[in-house]
mmCIF file of C-alpha atoms and ligand atoms in Angstrom:
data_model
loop_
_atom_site.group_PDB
_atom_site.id
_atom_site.type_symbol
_atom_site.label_atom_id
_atom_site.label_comp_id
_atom_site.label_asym_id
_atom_site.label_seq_id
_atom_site.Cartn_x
_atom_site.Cartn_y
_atom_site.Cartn_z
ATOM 1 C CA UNK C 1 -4.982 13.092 -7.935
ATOM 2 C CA UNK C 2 -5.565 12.624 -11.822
ATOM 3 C CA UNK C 3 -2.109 11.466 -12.456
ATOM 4 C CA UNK C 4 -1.366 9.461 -9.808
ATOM 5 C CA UNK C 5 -0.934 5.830 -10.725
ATOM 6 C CA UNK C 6 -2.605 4.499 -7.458
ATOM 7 C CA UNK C 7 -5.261 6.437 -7.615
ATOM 8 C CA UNK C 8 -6.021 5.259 -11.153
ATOM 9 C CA UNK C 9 -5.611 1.987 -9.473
ATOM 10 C CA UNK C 10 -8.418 3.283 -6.547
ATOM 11 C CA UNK C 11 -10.761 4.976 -9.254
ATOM 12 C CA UNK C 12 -10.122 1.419 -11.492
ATOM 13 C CA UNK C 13 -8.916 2.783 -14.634
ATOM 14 C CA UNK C 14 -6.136 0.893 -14.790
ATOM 15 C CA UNK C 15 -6.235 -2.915 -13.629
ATOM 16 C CA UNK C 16 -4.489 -4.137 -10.813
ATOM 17 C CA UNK C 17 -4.925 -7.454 -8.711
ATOM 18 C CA UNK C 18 -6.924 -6.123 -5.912
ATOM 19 C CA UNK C 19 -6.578 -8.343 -3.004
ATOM 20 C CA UNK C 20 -8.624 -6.082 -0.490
ATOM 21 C CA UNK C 21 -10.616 -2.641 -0.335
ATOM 22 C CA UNK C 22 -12.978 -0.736 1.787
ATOM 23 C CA UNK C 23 -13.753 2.709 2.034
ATOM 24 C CA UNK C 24 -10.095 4.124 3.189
ATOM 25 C CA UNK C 25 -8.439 1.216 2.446
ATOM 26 C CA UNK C 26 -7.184 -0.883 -0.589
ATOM 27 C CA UNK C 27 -4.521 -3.574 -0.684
ATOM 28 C CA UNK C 28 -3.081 -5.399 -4.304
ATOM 29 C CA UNK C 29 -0.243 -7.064 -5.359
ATOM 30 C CA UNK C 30 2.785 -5.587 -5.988
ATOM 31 C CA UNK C 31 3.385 -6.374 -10.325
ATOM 32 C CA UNK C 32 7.285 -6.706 -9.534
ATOM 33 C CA UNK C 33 7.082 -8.900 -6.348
ATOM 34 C CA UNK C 34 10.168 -9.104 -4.372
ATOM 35 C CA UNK C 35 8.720 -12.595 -2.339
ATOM 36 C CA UNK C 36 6.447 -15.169 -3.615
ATOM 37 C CA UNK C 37 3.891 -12.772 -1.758
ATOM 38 C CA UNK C 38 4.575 -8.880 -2.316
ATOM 39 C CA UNK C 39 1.122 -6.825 -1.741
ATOM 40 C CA UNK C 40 0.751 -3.065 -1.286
ATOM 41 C CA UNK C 41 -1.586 -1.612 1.237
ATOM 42 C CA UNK C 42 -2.763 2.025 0.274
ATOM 43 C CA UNK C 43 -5.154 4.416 1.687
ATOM 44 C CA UNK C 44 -7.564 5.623 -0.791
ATOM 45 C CA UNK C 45 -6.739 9.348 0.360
ATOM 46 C CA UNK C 46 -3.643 10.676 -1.437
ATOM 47 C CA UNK C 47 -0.819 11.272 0.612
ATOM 48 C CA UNK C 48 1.920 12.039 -1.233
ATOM 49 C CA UNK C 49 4.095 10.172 1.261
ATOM 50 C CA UNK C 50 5.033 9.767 5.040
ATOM 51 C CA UNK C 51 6.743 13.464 4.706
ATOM 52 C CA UNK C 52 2.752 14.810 4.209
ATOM 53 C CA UNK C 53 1.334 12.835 7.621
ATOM 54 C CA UNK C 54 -0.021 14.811 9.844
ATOM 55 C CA UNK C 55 -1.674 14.351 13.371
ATOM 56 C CA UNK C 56 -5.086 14.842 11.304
ATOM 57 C CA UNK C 57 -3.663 11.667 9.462
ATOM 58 C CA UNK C 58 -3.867 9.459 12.923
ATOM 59 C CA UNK C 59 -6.414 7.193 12.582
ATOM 60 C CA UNK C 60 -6.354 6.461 8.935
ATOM 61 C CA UNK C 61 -2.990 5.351 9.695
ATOM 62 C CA UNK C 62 -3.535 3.181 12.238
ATOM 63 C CA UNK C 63 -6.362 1.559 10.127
ATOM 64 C CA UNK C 64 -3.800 1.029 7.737
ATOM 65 C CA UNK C 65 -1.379 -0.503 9.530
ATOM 66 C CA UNK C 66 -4.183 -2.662 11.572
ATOM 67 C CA UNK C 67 -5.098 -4.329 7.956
ATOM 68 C CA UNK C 68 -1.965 -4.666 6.508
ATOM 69 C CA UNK C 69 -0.996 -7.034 9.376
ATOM 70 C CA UNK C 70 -4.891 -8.405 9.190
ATOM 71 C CA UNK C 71 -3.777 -9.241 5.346
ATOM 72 C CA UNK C 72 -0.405 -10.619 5.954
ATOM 73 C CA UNK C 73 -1.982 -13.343 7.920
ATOM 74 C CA UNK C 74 -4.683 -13.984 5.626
ATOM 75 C CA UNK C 75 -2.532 -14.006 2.603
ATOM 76 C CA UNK C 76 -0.137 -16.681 4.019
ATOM 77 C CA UNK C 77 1.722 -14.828 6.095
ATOM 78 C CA UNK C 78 1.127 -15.883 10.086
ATOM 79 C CA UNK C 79 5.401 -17.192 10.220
ATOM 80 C CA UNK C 80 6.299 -13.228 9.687
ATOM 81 C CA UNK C 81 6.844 -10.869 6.883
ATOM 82 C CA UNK C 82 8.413 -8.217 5.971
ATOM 83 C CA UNK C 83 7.401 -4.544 5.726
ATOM 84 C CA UNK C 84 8.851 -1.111 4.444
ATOM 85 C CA UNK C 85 7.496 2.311 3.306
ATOM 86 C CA UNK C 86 9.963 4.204 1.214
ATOM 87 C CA UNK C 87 9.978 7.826 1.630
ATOM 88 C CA UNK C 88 10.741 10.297 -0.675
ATOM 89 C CA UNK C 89 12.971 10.451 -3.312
ATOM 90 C CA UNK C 90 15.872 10.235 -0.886
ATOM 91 C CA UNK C 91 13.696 7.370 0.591
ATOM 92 C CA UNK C 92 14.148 5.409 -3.259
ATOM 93 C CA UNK C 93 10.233 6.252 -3.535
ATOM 94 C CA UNK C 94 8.947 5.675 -7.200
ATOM 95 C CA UNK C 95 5.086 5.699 -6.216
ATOM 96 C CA UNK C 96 3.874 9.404 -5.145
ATOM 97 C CA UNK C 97 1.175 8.188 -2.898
ATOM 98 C CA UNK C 98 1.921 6.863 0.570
ATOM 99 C CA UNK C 99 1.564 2.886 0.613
ATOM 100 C CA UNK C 100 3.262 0.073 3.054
ATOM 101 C CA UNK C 101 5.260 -3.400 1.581
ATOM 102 C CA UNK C 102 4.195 -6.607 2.753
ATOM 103 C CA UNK C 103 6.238 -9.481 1.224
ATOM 104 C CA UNK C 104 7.564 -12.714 2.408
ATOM 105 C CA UNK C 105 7.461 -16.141 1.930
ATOM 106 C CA UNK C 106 4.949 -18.752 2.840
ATOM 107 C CA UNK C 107 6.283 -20.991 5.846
HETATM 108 P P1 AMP A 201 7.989 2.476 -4.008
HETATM 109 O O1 AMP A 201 7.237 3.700 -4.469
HETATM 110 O O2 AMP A 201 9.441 2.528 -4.316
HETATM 111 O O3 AMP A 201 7.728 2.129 -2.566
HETATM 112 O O4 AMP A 201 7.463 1.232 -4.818
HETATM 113 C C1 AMP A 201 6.388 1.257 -5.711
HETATM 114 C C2 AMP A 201 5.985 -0.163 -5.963
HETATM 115 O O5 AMP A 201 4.839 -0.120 -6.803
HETATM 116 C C3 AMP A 201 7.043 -1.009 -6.663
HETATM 117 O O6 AMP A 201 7.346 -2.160 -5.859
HETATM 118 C C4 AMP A 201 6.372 -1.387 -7.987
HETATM 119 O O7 AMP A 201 6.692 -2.700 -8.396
HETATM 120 C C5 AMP A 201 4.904 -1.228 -7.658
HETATM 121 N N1 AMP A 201 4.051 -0.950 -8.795
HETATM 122 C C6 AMP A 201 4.268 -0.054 -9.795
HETATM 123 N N2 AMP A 201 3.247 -0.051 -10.666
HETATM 124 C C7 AMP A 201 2.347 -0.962 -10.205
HETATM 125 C C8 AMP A 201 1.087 -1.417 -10.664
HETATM 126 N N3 AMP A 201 0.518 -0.943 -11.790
HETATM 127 N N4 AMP A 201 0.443 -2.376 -9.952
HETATM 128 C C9 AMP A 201 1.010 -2.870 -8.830
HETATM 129 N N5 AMP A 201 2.193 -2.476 -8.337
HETATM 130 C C10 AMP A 201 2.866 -1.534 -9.012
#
């Protein structure tokens, strides 16, 4: 979607610090990090957020949810980590494109 910030991010015309990406998938870190790590993990389809999923969405999202615990643990994470997806703007969502927090601290 031509204004969505993430998928400027996806199509590279704006920088981010891209810490993962294959062809669904692409994980960087979050530029106001609430932990000492605080990554984003984003399928490269836009989805608006978790009130667009649909059963057609199924195994994209389990891909995405496979790698971002694949990343936590490669980034640092292995002791635990937390994770959230706001939804929504009831949800506090500022991002219009579905994508899942991982943050936490080193052990
Ligand atoms: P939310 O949509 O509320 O789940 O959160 C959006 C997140 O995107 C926030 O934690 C922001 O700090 C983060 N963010 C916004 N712009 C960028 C960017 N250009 N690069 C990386 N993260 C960003």
């Amino acid at each position: 979607m031509s204004n969505c910030l993430f998928c400027k991010i996806i199509a590279r015309e704006i920088p981010a610090s891209i810490i993962y990406e294959d062809e669904d998938i692409i994980a960087f870190n979050d530029i106001h990090p609430k932990a000492s790590i605080h990554f984003l993990v984003v399928p490269k389809l836009h989805i608006a957020s978790m009130l667009d999923l649909t059963v057609m969405h199924s195994e994209l999202i389990a891909k995405l949810i496979l790698k971002a615990g694949q990343l936590a643990i490669n980034n640092g994470l292995g002791g635990g980590y937390k994770t959230h997806i706001n939804t929504g703007k009831n949800g506090g969502q500022e991002i219009d494109h579905l994508h899942i927090h991982i943050y936490g601290n080193k052990d």
